Amino acid sequence: MTDALKRGRDVLAEMNPEIEQVLRDRYDGILPGFAESLVEWAYGRHYSREGLDMKTRQLCTVAALTTLGGQTAPQLKINIENTLAAGASEREIAEAIWQMAVYGGLPAAINGLNAAKEVFEAY
Amino acid sequence: MTDALKRGRDVLAEMNPEIEQVLRDRYDGILPGFAESLVEWAYGRHYSREGLDMKTRQLCTVAALTTLGGQTAPQLKINIENTLAAGASEREIAEAIWQMAVYGGLPAAINGLNAAKEVFEAY
Amino acid sequence: MTDALKRGRDVLAEMNPEIEQVLRDRYDGILPGFAESLVEWAYGRHYSREGLDMKTRQLCTVAALTTLGGQTAPQLKINIENTLAAGASEREIAEAIWQMAVYGGLPAAINGLNAAKEVFEAY
Amino acid sequence: MTDALKRGRDVLAEMNPEIEQVLRDRYDGILPGFAESLVEWAYGRHYSREGLDMKTRQLCTVAALTTLGGQTAPQLKINIENTLAAGASEREIAEAIWQMAVYGGLPAAINGLNAAKEVFEAY
Amino acid sequence: MTDALKRGRDVLAEMNPEIEQVLRDRYDGILPGFAESLVEWAYGRHYSREGLDMKTRQLCTVAALTTLGGQTAPQLKINIENTLAAGASEREIAEAIWQMAVYGGLPAAINGLNAAKEVFEAY
Amino acid sequence: MTDALKRGRDVLAEMNPEIEQVLRDRYDGILPGFAESLVEWAYGRHYSREGLDMKTRQLCTVAALTTLGGQTAPQLKINIENTLAAGASEREIAEAIWQMAVYGGLPAAINGLNAAKEVFEAY
C-alpha cells in the first residue's frame, strides 16, 4: 500500500470509513482502481496535508464548488456535510457561499444557498 | 450616503483607502456610479458582514478565484495580497490554492500557484 | 433606507412586487440581510440604470445565462419571463439564445432553447 | 441543398436518420431553420471531415463534454451512445472520461462516469 | 456555393469584407475549409438571421463574451468594434457589460470593461 | 516509493524525464510534496493506465483543454507537444481542436488553433 493511499485511508477512517467500498462497488467495474486512486489523491494528497486546518480547507472547498456551479451540486452537498462535521457553523457555511456572489455571480451563489438549505434541513 | 456604502468605505479605510478613487478615475467616465456601486456591494454587502472572519473569507475568495481560472488572474493576485494582509501565511494560501486541484483540475491549481509565486516574490 | 435599495424596490414595484418578501422568507434565516442586499445590487444598481433600455438589458441577460449553462437554468427561466414582460417577442428571445451557439457551443444553446420552450408553453 | 448540408445528411443517414426530423418538430417552430442549420454545422462541417477517424473524434467529444460539466449532461449521454456506435469499447469511454479528472477536476469526471454508467446499463 | 455561405458573405461584404481571406491565410493550411466553414456558420446561419436586429444581436454577444471570461478576450474586442459599427453607443456597450456583474461576477465584468476601454480609446 | 508514483516516473522516463525536478524546483518551496504528488496522480494514476492508447488519451486531453479555454493555454501547448510525441499528426490535432467549435463555441476553438499554430511553427 502506498504512503499517500495509507494517509488517505487514515483521514477517511474518521470522516467516512465506508466511502472507499461504496466507490469501489459503484465505479471499479467500469474503471479498475478508481476507488483507490480517488482516496490516494483527494484524501492522501490533499485533505491529509498540513499547513491549513481542516475546517478552513472545507470552507474553501464549499466556496469553490459554489462558483463551479450546477455541475458540482452533488459534490457541494457532500462537502457541506463534511464542513459541518469539521466544526463549521451553518452561518459560516452560508457566509462562505454568499461571498461568492461577488466573484461567481448571483445565480451560482443562490444555487449554492439552495444546496445548503437542503443539507441544513435534512440534518 | 447609503448604509451599505458607508460600511464598505469603513472596511476599505483600513484595507485600501485609495481604491475607490482609483476605480472612479478608471471607470466612472464610461459608467457613471461604478466605483460607489462596487464599494457598496463587495465591501459593504460582503466583506463587512459578520459570521465569518476576514482571514477565512479571504482564503475562500482565493480558492474560488483559482477555480474560476484565467479570467480572474488580476483579481486573484489582488486577493492574495489582501489575504496576506488579513493574516494568512504564504503556506495557508498555497494550500488553499492546491486543494483546488481536486475540484477544478490541475491547470487551474497550477495557474493559481503561479499567481501566488508572483505575489510572494514581489512582497 | 439607502438610495440604491429604494431604486431597486421601485423597479420591482412594477416588475415583481412580492419577490423581496419571498427571498426574505427563504434566505434571511440562514443569511441575515440577504433579500435587501440582492434588491439593492441587482435592481437598484443594475436594472434601474439609465443608458440601456430594459428590453435590451433583459435580452443580454438571457444571452449570458445561456452561455453560463446548466448552473443558471432556474435564473434563465425567470429572466425569460422578465424579458417577455419587458416587451420582447418569443422570436427575439429564441434568436438571442440561438446566437449563443456560436460563442458558447451547441449544448448551451440547445439547453437554453429547452428552457425557453418550457416558459413559452406555460405562458 | 448546400454541400455541407448534404454531407451532414449523409453522415446522419448511417448514424441516426431520424434526428433531423425530430429536431425540426421540436425547435423549428420557435426558430425557423434550426434543424437544417445544426445538421449542416455539426455533421456537415465537423463529423464528416477527414483527418481524424470517427471513433477518436467521438472520444474527444466525450472528453470535452465531461469537462464542460453539468450543462452538457444530455449531450454527453447521446455522444456516449454515438461513441459506442463508432466502435469504442465501454472501457475506452470510461478511460477518456476519467482522464479528465486531471484537467477538469473530480466532480466533472465523476458526473461523467455517472452518465456513462446510465448509458451502459440501458444498452 | 451554399446558400448559407452566400448569406454569410453578404453580411461580411458590409461589415468586414477582408476577414474571410485573413482567416483562410491564417488557418486553412492546418485545417482545410476553415474560413468557409466559419463564414457559413457564424454569419450565414446566425448574424444574417431575421427576428432580432443586428445592434441587439451584437449587444447580446458582448454580454455573453463578458461572462465567458478571459478565454474570449480577443473575440470580445472584435465584437465591441462590431457593436459600435452596428450603431450602439459606448454607453450602451458599457451598460451591457456591467449588467453581467450580477450574473457572471465582478471579475468577468471588470475584465470586460477593461476590454471596452481599450477599444474605445483606440477608436 | 508508492506504486503509483513509480508508474508515473516510468511514464515520464520516456516522455519528459526532467519535468519532476523542474516542478520540484519551482513549487515545492511553497508547497512541500507538490512534484511527487503531481507525478503520482497525473502520470501514475492516469497516463500509465491501460484501456486507452496514449495517442487517443492525448487527443482527448487536447480537446478538453480547448473547451476549458484561456485558463489552460500553457497546459494546452505542453499537451499539443506531448500529443505530437505520442504519434498524432498536426492534422489530427487541428481536427480534434476544431471539432470543439461545436461543443465549446468558436472562441475556444480558435484560441486552441492559435495555440496549435504556435507549437507547430516552433517545432
XYZ file of C-alpha atoms in Angstrom:
738
model
C 0.000 0.000 0.000
C 1.343 3.417 -0.937
C 2.080 6.110 1.634
C -0.422 8.568 0.203
C -3.079 5.862 -0.028
C -2.478 4.980 3.616
C -2.736 8.634 4.661
C -5.971 8.965 2.683
C -7.453 5.934 4.406
C -6.447 7.333 7.791
C -8.304 10.584 7.069
C -11.398 8.686 5.919
C -11.325 6.360 8.947
C -12.573 9.308 10.979
C -14.570 11.146 8.362
C -16.396 8.494 6.364
C -14.984 4.957 6.734
C -17.355 3.308 4.246
C -16.842 5.619 1.302
C -13.961 3.687 -0.338
C -16.055 0.492 -0.520
C -19.059 2.443 -1.839
C -16.916 3.962 -4.577
C -15.339 0.584 -5.395
C -18.726 -1.092 -5.777
C -20.025 1.723 -7.903
C -17.116 2.506 -10.247
C -14.330 -0.107 -10.226
C -16.324 -2.395 -12.511
C -16.062 0.074 -15.387
C -12.775 1.588 -14.242
C -10.330 -0.682 -12.373
C -8.561 1.042 -9.478
C -10.942 4.006 -9.332
C -11.670 3.973 -5.585
C -8.046 3.544 -4.528
C -6.956 6.286 -6.889
C -9.528 8.766 -5.584
C -8.707 8.056 -1.922
C -4.989 8.429 -2.579
C -5.369 11.733 -4.448
C -8.178 13.611 -2.677
C -7.606 12.412 0.880
C -3.974 11.214 0.844
C -2.572 14.093 -1.198
C -4.905 16.950 -0.173
C -7.131 16.637 2.912
C -4.322 14.980 4.917
C -1.884 17.830 4.247
C -0.594 20.084 6.962
C -0.474 23.872 6.608
C -4.195 24.618 6.631
C -6.707 23.375 9.202
C -9.470 21.013 8.056
C -12.300 23.461 8.781
C -10.819 26.214 6.612
C -9.906 23.658 3.946
C -13.545 22.537 3.850
C -14.889 26.114 3.735
C -12.584 26.816 0.768
C -13.962 23.719 -0.951
C -17.545 24.850 -0.373
C -16.712 28.288 -1.801
C -15.071 26.803 -4.884
C -17.832 24.280 -5.569
C -20.315 27.153 -5.356
C -18.551 29.070 -8.120
C -18.104 25.937 -10.241
C -21.860 25.793 -10.431
C -24.521 23.245 -11.265
C -22.129 20.568 -12.417
C -20.898 20.104 -8.885
C -24.163 20.200 -6.921
C -23.877 16.603 -5.614
C -20.295 17.216 -4.511
C -21.284 20.537 -2.924
C -23.878 18.858 -0.703
C -21.417 16.181 0.445
C -18.853 18.852 1.242
C -21.343 20.972 3.160
C -21.940 17.918 5.362
C -18.171 17.402 5.707
C -17.737 21.081 6.579
C -20.322 20.859 9.370
C -18.514 17.726 10.572
C -15.219 19.672 10.586
C -16.718 22.142 13.073
C -18.033 24.988 10.933
C -21.390 26.531 11.847
C -24.292 26.779 9.393
C -23.773 30.545 9.415
C -20.107 30.246 8.443
C -21.043 27.967 5.566
C -23.805 30.295 4.362
C -21.373 33.236 4.543
C -18.717 31.416 2.512
C -21.314 30.651 -0.164
C -22.850 34.127 -0.282
C -19.401 35.742 -0.526
C -19.192 34.025 -3.921
C -21.947 36.271 -5.318
C -19.179 38.837 -5.772
C -16.900 36.538 -7.749
C -19.096 33.955 -9.468
C -22.354 35.880 -9.801
C -25.749 35.707 -8.132
C -27.038 32.515 -9.811
C -24.082 30.468 -8.566
C -24.430 31.873 -5.039
C -28.191 31.338 -4.881
C -27.912 27.788 -6.159
C -25.240 27.207 -3.513
C -27.528 28.541 -0.789
C -30.283 26.239 -2.027
C -27.929 23.269 -1.656
C -27.012 24.438 1.862
C -30.658 24.817 2.862
C -31.360 21.259 1.729
C -28.474 19.917 3.797
C -29.282 22.024 6.889
C -32.947 20.980 6.815
C -32.091 17.287 6.459
C -29.617 17.386 9.326
C -24.720 58.085 1.695
C -26.276 54.632 1.996
C -25.648 52.381 4.982
C -24.014 49.651 2.904
C -21.858 52.192 1.092
C -20.726 53.608 4.444
C -19.884 50.137 5.762
C -17.941 49.404 2.584
C -15.923 52.599 2.952
C -15.203 51.747 6.585
C -13.775 48.357 5.545
C -11.657 49.963 2.840
C -10.389 52.688 5.160
C -8.235 50.006 6.792
C -7.626 47.748 3.837
C -7.038 50.014 0.872
C -8.213 53.620 1.336
C -7.329 54.789 -2.175
C -9.088 52.107 -4.174
C -12.461 53.891 -4.543
C -10.806 56.924 -6.129
C -8.698 54.714 -8.406
C -11.808 52.896 -9.584
C -13.705 56.183 -10.048
C -10.933 57.645 -12.185
C -10.694 54.496 -14.244
C -14.318 53.522 -14.830
C -16.865 56.194 -13.895
C -16.234 58.053 -17.147
C -17.712 55.215 -19.191
C -20.042 54.004 -16.458
C -21.417 56.604 -14.014
C -21.581 55.391 -10.409
C -19.302 52.392 -10.956
C -16.906 52.949 -8.023
C -19.635 53.651 -5.470
C -21.612 50.651 -6.640
C -18.645 48.292 -6.336
C -17.686 49.542 -2.864
C -21.267 49.221 -1.657
C -21.701 45.664 -2.974
C -18.324 43.977 -2.467
C -17.213 45.679 0.724
C -20.485 46.994 2.218
C -22.578 43.919 1.490
C -19.945 41.157 1.717
C -16.549 41.821 3.326
C -18.157 43.841 6.153
C -20.538 41.014 7.109
C -20.317 39.212 10.398
C -20.444 35.429 10.722
C -17.124 34.564 9.085
C -13.748 36.065 9.981
C -11.922 38.127 7.362
C -8.990 35.718 7.013
C -11.224 32.726 6.204
C -13.347 34.913 3.932
C -10.219 35.864 2.010
C -8.971 32.277 1.790
C -12.357 31.238 0.370
C -12.060 34.002 -2.214
C -8.583 32.841 -3.219
C -9.859 29.261 -3.585
C -12.802 30.347 -5.721
C -10.766 32.643 -7.973
C -8.382 29.740 -8.528
C -11.151 27.504 -9.844
C -12.655 30.305 -11.936
C -9.433 30.288 -13.886
C -7.552 32.595 -16.207
C -10.299 35.157 -16.490
C -9.762 36.176 -12.908
C -5.963 36.271 -12.701
C -5.725 40.012 -11.933
C -8.355 39.693 -9.192
C -6.629 36.607 -7.820
C -3.364 38.495 -7.333
C -5.097 41.383 -5.565
C -6.902 38.955 -3.284
C -3.720 37.043 -2.470
C -2.289 40.368 -1.255
C -5.464 41.061 0.737
C -5.314 37.563 2.224
C -1.740 38.096 3.406
C -2.881 41.432 4.861
C -5.720 39.625 6.687
C -3.145 37.491 8.500
C -2.885 34.319 6.439
C 0.558 32.808 5.889
C 2.016 32.103 2.442
C 1.701 28.417 3.237
C -2.003 28.686 4.040
C -2.614 30.490 0.779
C -0.650 27.910 -1.226
C -2.600 25.122 0.476
C -5.968 26.728 -0.303
C -4.952 27.001 -3.966
C -3.515 23.495 -4.285
C -6.627 21.986 -2.666
C -8.445 23.205 -5.772
C -6.580 20.690 -7.953
C -9.143 18.179 -6.707
C -12.165 20.246 -7.694
C -11.116 22.457 -10.587
C -8.316 20.397 -12.110
C -4.546 20.700 -12.257
C -4.303 23.565 -14.783
C -6.413 25.874 -12.609
C -4.413 24.983 -9.498
C -1.036 25.392 -11.173
C -2.011 28.735 -12.680
C -3.158 29.780 -9.208
C 0.184 28.776 -7.705
C 1.959 30.778 -10.394
C -0.057 33.850 -9.399
C 0.807 33.246 -5.746
C 4.514 32.885 -6.504
C 4.477 36.211 -8.340
C 2.845 37.943 -5.379
C 5.072 36.276 -2.766
C 8.233 37.185 -4.688
C 7.173 40.821 -5.123
C 6.290 41.179 -1.458
C -33.328 53.138 3.515
C -30.454 53.521 1.072
C -30.846 55.221 -2.310
C -29.921 52.142 -4.294
C -32.224 49.984 -2.209
C -35.077 52.436 -2.839
C -34.391 52.448 -6.580
C -34.355 48.651 -6.584
C -37.700 48.498 -4.821
C -39.150 50.994 -7.303
C -38.104 48.754 -10.218
C -39.596 45.699 -8.523
C -42.855 47.506 -7.676
C -43.720 47.230 -11.361
C -41.939 44.024 -12.248
C -42.494 41.681 -9.332
C -43.604 43.356 -6.095
C -43.633 40.183 -3.976
C -40.149 38.921 -4.747
C -38.329 40.711 -1.870
C -40.607 39.096 0.711
C -40.263 35.686 -0.971
C -36.478 35.990 -0.857
C -36.551 37.202 2.767
C -38.675 34.248 3.871
C -36.478 31.818 2.007
C -32.948 33.026 2.759
C -32.714 35.640 5.532
C -32.979 32.946 8.201
C -29.618 31.482 7.232
C -28.191 34.752 5.935
C -29.353 37.998 7.590
C -29.918 40.852 5.122
C -29.912 38.643 2.022
C -33.118 39.945 0.393
C -32.306 43.624 0.936
C -28.800 43.113 -0.380
C -29.974 41.378 -3.560
C -32.635 44.013 -4.291
C -30.130 46.824 -3.754
C -27.489 45.276 -6.019
C -29.388 43.611 -8.878
C -32.311 46.034 -9.178
C -31.008 49.219 -7.515
C -27.529 49.125 -9.019
C -28.214 47.422 -12.376
C -31.770 47.137 -13.729
C -32.606 50.683 -12.619
C -29.664 52.175 -14.517
C -30.089 54.502 -17.460
C -28.118 54.095 -20.688
C -29.636 50.849 -21.954
C -33.353 50.128 -22.305
C -34.881 47.388 -20.148
C -35.774 45.126 -23.089
C -32.211 45.034 -24.424
C -30.862 44.671 -20.894
C -33.079 41.619 -20.437
C -32.095 40.099 -23.793
C -28.429 40.489 -22.830
C -29.162 38.692 -19.568
C -30.876 35.830 -21.397
C -27.902 35.517 -23.759
C -25.413 35.467 -20.891
C -27.357 32.972 -18.783
C -27.498 30.720 -21.849
C -23.719 30.646 -22.152
C -23.246 30.203 -18.403
C -25.030 26.898 -18.795
C -26.850 24.426 -16.620
C -25.943 26.082 -13.347
C -28.196 29.009 -14.159
C -31.265 27.203 -15.567
C -33.662 28.443 -12.843
C -32.444 32.017 -13.279
C -32.684 31.688 -17.070
C -36.366 30.765 -16.887
C -37.174 33.678 -14.572
C -35.340 36.051 -16.877
C -37.113 34.731 -19.980
C -40.374 35.622 -18.233
C -38.998 39.056 -17.318
C -37.840 39.562 -20.913
C -41.316 38.804 -22.271
C -42.679 41.232 -19.664
C -40.211 43.889 -20.891
C -41.756 43.678 -24.372
C -39.554 41.216 -26.252
C -41.242 38.679 -28.538
C -40.745 34.922 -28.215
C -38.877 35.052 -31.516
C -36.453 37.712 -30.279
C -35.725 35.635 -27.196
C -35.170 32.454 -29.226
C -32.836 34.373 -31.548
C -30.786 35.757 -28.661
C -30.387 32.231 -27.285
C -29.556 30.561 -30.608
C -26.959 33.250 -31.390
C -25.057 31.832 -28.421
C -24.398 28.560 -30.292
C -21.564 30.476 -31.965
C -19.952 31.600 -28.729
C -20.858 29.064 -26.063
C -21.391 25.950 -28.188
C -24.414 23.918 -29.244
C -25.164 22.230 -25.893
C -25.522 25.569 -24.100
C -27.737 26.959 -26.872
C -29.954 23.875 -27.062
C -30.393 23.767 -23.300
C -31.308 27.462 -23.438
C -33.916 26.789 -26.123
C -35.349 23.999 -23.986
C -35.746 26.451 -21.097
C -37.426 28.940 -23.444
C -39.839 26.304 -24.784
C -40.867 25.425 -21.242
C -41.579 29.065 -20.425
C -43.389 29.782 -23.709
C -45.606 26.729 -23.335
C -46.508 27.582 -19.724
C -47.375 31.159 -20.593
C -29.367 21.997 -50.921
C -25.948 23.165 -49.789
C -22.872 20.933 -49.980
C -22.248 20.964 -46.244
C -25.909 20.239 -45.537
C -25.785 17.271 -47.945
C -22.618 15.946 -46.298
C -24.244 16.293 -42.882
C -27.307 14.334 -44.017
C -25.073 11.622 -45.462
C -23.318 11.203 -42.097
C -26.657 11.058 -40.281
C -28.133 8.564 -42.764
C -25.892 5.949 -41.155
C -25.738 7.277 -37.634
C -29.229 8.498 -36.790
C -31.504 9.070 -39.817
C -34.476 10.408 -37.855
C -32.715 13.084 -35.843
C -33.200 15.968 -38.323
C -36.981 15.485 -38.317
C -37.027 15.201 -34.518
C -35.099 18.467 -34.213
C -37.325 20.165 -36.808
C -40.500 19.179 -34.962
C -39.065 20.288 -31.658
C -37.329 23.590 -32.468
C -38.184 24.998 -35.926
C -41.498 26.380 -34.652
C -39.716 28.864 -32.392
C -36.610 29.141 -34.560
C -37.030 28.725 -38.350
C -34.216 26.747 -39.988
C -32.839 25.338 -36.722
C -32.644 21.652 -37.749
C -31.057 22.307 -41.133
C -28.557 24.674 -39.581
C -27.498 22.186 -36.898
C -27.118 19.307 -39.383
C -25.067 21.484 -41.729
C -22.734 22.715 -38.989
C -22.234 19.761 -36.632
C -22.401 16.905 -39.140
C -21.630 18.609 -42.485
C -18.828 20.822 -41.216
C -17.370 18.649 -38.417
C -18.244 14.943 -38.177
C -17.955 14.488 -41.966
C -14.421 15.909 -42.053
C -11.419 13.824 -42.967
C -8.185 13.874 -40.979
C -9.394 12.194 -37.792
C -11.292 8.916 -37.607
C -14.862 8.938 -36.274
C -14.069 6.857 -33.191
C -11.325 9.220 -31.981
C -13.476 12.214 -32.886
C -16.244 10.811 -30.689
C -13.885 10.039 -27.799
C -12.621 13.634 -27.936
C -16.211 14.849 -27.789
C -16.931 12.680 -24.749
C -13.820 14.034 -23.022
C -14.767 17.628 -23.750
C -18.402 17.266 -22.691
C -17.139 15.758 -19.435
C -15.072 18.844 -18.632
C -17.853 21.214 -19.702
C -19.864 19.761 -16.859
C -23.488 19.542 -15.848
C -24.784 21.848 -18.528
C -23.995 19.257 -21.162
C -25.228 16.078 -19.464
C -27.943 15.334 -22.066
C -25.464 15.846 -24.904
C -22.876 13.712 -23.104
C -25.242 10.746 -22.934
C -26.122 10.994 -26.635
C -22.440 11.174 -27.518
C -21.571 8.184 -25.342
C -24.121 6.222 -27.388
C -22.632 7.568 -30.625
C -19.136 6.669 -29.420
C -20.168 3.069 -28.734
C -21.750 3.025 -32.206
C -18.454 4.287 -33.677
C -16.692 1.190 -32.302
C -15.256 2.320 -28.972
C -15.459 -0.081 -26.021
C -17.085 0.828 -22.705
C -13.627 0.720 -21.164
C -12.199 3.200 -23.677
C -15.064 5.580 -22.961
C -14.648 5.263 -19.187
C -10.907 5.913 -19.566
C -11.460 9.032 -21.678
C -13.833 10.375 -19.020
C -11.642 9.522 -16.020
C -8.598 11.110 -17.690
C -10.499 14.392 -17.338
C -10.185 14.266 -13.523
C -6.698 15.664 -14.093
C -7.845 18.610 -16.187
C -11.413 19.428 -15.155
C -11.432 18.137 -11.563
C -13.001 15.179 -9.792
C -16.624 16.398 -9.773
C -16.722 16.731 -13.569
C -15.132 13.298 -14.032
C -17.413 11.557 -11.547
C -20.516 13.138 -13.051
C -19.264 11.958 -16.466
C -18.817 8.413 -15.162
C -22.350 8.529 -13.773
C -23.654 9.459 -17.227
C -21.644 6.597 -18.769
C -22.961 4.098 -16.243
C -26.537 5.100 -17.073
C -25.916 4.608 -20.793
C -24.029 1.320 -20.368
C -26.755 -0.118 -18.131
C -29.540 0.881 -20.534
C -27.755 -0.638 -23.523
C -21.570 27.951 -53.183
C -24.086 27.083 -50.474
C -26.996 29.352 -49.581
C -25.811 29.902 -46.021
C -22.262 30.594 -47.207
C -23.604 33.170 -49.673
C -25.688 34.841 -46.963
C -22.661 34.925 -44.694
C -20.545 36.583 -47.385
C -23.297 39.141 -47.991
C -23.271 40.097 -44.304
C -19.487 40.377 -44.282
C -19.419 42.431 -47.506
C -20.724 45.345 -45.420
C -19.176 44.532 -42.083
C -15.675 43.325 -42.804
C -15.050 42.233 -46.413
C -11.462 41.088 -45.877
C -11.989 38.790 -42.930
C -12.624 35.576 -44.900
C -9.291 35.899 -46.715
C -7.495 36.720 -43.463
C -8.956 33.607 -41.838
C -8.130 31.471 -44.901
C -4.487 32.606 -44.880
C -4.190 32.013 -41.179
C -5.992 28.704 -40.630
C -6.791 26.798 -43.851
C -3.231 25.492 -44.070
C -3.654 23.430 -40.922
C -7.390 22.954 -41.324
C -8.798 22.817 -44.898
C -12.119 24.632 -45.301
C -11.858 26.560 -42.019
C -12.630 30.060 -43.348
C -15.596 28.980 -45.454
C -16.991 26.959 -42.608
C -16.786 29.843 -40.139
C -18.370 32.338 -42.531
C -21.198 29.929 -43.321
C -21.959 29.192 -39.659
C -21.393 32.467 -37.794
C -22.505 34.920 -40.476
C -24.697 32.776 -42.797
C -26.518 30.887 -40.069
C -26.574 33.483 -37.266
C -25.818 37.148 -37.977
C -27.860 37.061 -41.215
C -30.979 35.764 -39.443
C -34.138 37.792 -39.161
C -36.067 38.148 -35.911
C -33.574 40.229 -33.931
C -31.925 43.434 -35.099
C -28.152 43.477 -35.600
C -27.491 46.009 -32.833
C -29.269 43.936 -30.164
C -27.684 40.767 -31.521
C -24.269 42.378 -31.089
C -25.034 43.638 -27.572
C -26.100 40.109 -26.607
C -22.815 38.804 -27.971
C -20.832 41.353 -25.950
C -22.743 40.377 -22.801
C -22.135 36.682 -23.357
C -18.429 37.061 -24.170
C -18.090 39.066 -20.958
C -19.452 36.219 -18.851
C -17.405 33.619 -20.742
C -14.351 35.386 -19.403
C -10.690 35.580 -20.230
C -10.718 32.870 -22.827
C -12.689 35.085 -25.154
C -10.921 38.430 -24.706
C -9.763 38.704 -28.344
C -13.254 37.898 -29.605
C -14.776 40.356 -27.134
C -12.703 43.218 -28.508
C -13.648 42.402 -32.104
C -17.297 42.237 -31.147
C -17.169 45.537 -29.271
C -15.929 47.100 -32.523
C -18.700 45.351 -34.458
C -21.267 46.545 -31.909
C -20.161 50.159 -32.308
C -20.363 49.646 -36.085
C -23.930 48.314 -35.662
C -24.951 51.639 -34.096
C -24.635 51.052 -30.360
C -23.170 53.839 -28.226
C -20.174 53.369 -25.940
C -22.528 53.822 -23.003
C -24.854 51.067 -24.190
C -21.905 48.706 -24.544
C -20.543 49.583 -21.095
C -24.004 49.026 -19.602
C -24.391 45.610 -21.258
C -21.011 44.583 -19.841
C -21.578 45.930 -16.332
C -25.004 44.240 -16.154
C -23.034 40.988 -16.250
C -21.552 41.674 -12.786
C -24.856 40.335 -11.473
C -24.720 37.067 -13.396
C -21.059 36.298 -14.032
C -19.422 38.076 -11.087
C -17.306 41.197 -10.698
C -14.045 39.860 -12.200
C -15.727 38.979 -15.507
C -17.463 42.369 -15.664
C -14.352 44.354 -14.799
C -12.248 42.470 -17.339
C -14.978 43.181 -19.899
C -14.884 46.892 -19.079
C -11.107 46.860 -19.482
C -11.532 45.382 -22.967
C -14.108 48.049 -23.784
C -11.850 50.850 -22.553
C -9.045 49.596 -24.797
C -11.338 49.568 -27.828
C -12.916 52.966 -27.063
C -9.517 54.605 -26.565
C -8.152 53.162 -29.817
C -11.193 54.266 -31.801
C 8.142 4.983 -3.062
C 4.474 4.312 -3.823
C 3.367 2.095 -6.702
C 1.526 4.872 -8.464
C 4.473 7.234 -8.028
C 6.776 4.596 -9.547
C 4.444 4.058 -12.503
C 4.274 7.809 -13.038
C 8.057 8.100 -13.062
C 8.268 5.215 -15.549
C 5.916 7.030 -17.931
C 7.894 10.259 -17.589
C 11.227 8.481 -18.093
C 10.288 8.178 -21.767
C 8.193 11.286 -22.179
C 9.942 14.015 -20.246
C 12.498 12.796 -17.692
C 13.372 16.231 -16.309
C 9.897 17.504 -15.541
C 9.677 16.222 -11.936
C 12.826 18.109 -10.973
C 11.630 21.245 -12.758
C 8.337 21.088 -10.862
C 10.142 20.427 -7.560
C 12.418 23.434 -8.017
C 9.512 25.638 -8.958
C 6.786 24.673 -6.499
C 7.968 22.507 -3.586
C 9.337 25.543 -1.770
C 5.857 26.972 -1.267
C 4.102 23.604 -1.267
C 6.040 20.596 0.096
C 5.486 17.399 -1.886
C 3.964 19.129 -4.918
C 6.103 17.485 -7.638
C 5.772 13.967 -6.265
C 2.045 14.404 -5.846
C 1.537 15.609 -9.411
C 3.652 12.809 -10.919
C 1.789 10.197 -8.884
C -1.665 11.484 -9.854
C -1.373 12.646 -13.467
C 1.164 10.106 -14.733
C 0.905 7.242 -12.232
C -2.872 7.245 -11.926
C -3.894 8.413 -15.427
C -1.389 8.370 -18.299
C 0.001 4.984 -17.211
C -3.439 3.333 -17.278
C -4.337 0.599 -19.707
C -7.579 0.576 -21.690
C -6.949 3.554 -23.972
C -3.833 4.090 -26.081
C -1.587 7.066 -25.317
C -2.240 8.828 -28.623
C -6.024 8.848 -28.149
C -5.585 9.781 -24.497
C -3.524 12.779 -25.562
C -6.004 13.826 -28.272
C -8.799 13.708 -25.667
C -6.705 15.932 -23.408
C -6.132 18.435 -26.208
C -9.873 18.511 -26.941
C -10.752 19.063 -23.300
C -8.146 21.770 -22.710
C -9.519 23.550 -25.775
C -13.010 23.722 -24.307
C -11.698 24.721 -20.875
C -10.434 27.879 -22.509
C -7.901 30.561 -21.778
C -7.128 29.422 -18.277
C -5.415 26.342 -19.625
C -3.414 27.789 -22.532
C 0.014 26.886 -21.091
C -1.117 23.317 -20.400
C -2.680 23.086 -23.864
C 0.634 23.912 -25.539
C 2.524 21.324 -23.480
C -0.086 18.711 -24.312
C -0.001 19.506 -28.024
C 3.729 18.766 -27.886
C 3.058 15.547 -25.961
C 0.392 14.569 -28.494
C 2.811 15.004 -31.394
C 5.313 12.926 -29.413
C 2.651 10.222 -28.954
C 2.397 9.874 -32.753
C -0.511 12.119 -33.712
C -0.174 14.231 -36.855
C -0.601 18.011 -36.888
C -3.771 17.473 -38.884
C -5.249 15.118 -36.302
C -4.534 17.631 -33.567
C -6.065 20.501 -35.539
C -9.149 18.373 -36.211
C -9.580 17.473 -32.534
C -9.411 21.172 -31.652
C -11.751 22.385 -34.396
C -14.323 19.718 -33.502
C -14.673 21.614 -30.222
C -16.238 24.596 -32.023
C -19.450 22.570 -31.893
C -19.345 21.968 -28.157
C -17.394 24.831 -26.603
C -18.027 27.589 -29.150
C -15.910 29.336 -31.764
C -13.744 31.465 -29.423
C -12.477 28.403 -27.548
C -11.744 26.553 -30.802
C -9.987 29.480 -32.436
C -7.861 30.126 -29.366
C -6.987 26.417 -29.405
C -5.949 26.604 -33.047
C -3.774 29.629 -32.245
C -2.007 27.593 -29.562
C -1.512 24.734 -32.046
C -0.106 27.059 -34.693
C 2.430 28.410 -32.196
C 3.559 24.898 -31.299
C 3.662 23.657 -34.914
C 5.686 26.678 -36.036
C 8.201 26.303 -33.195
C 8.664 22.600 -33.870
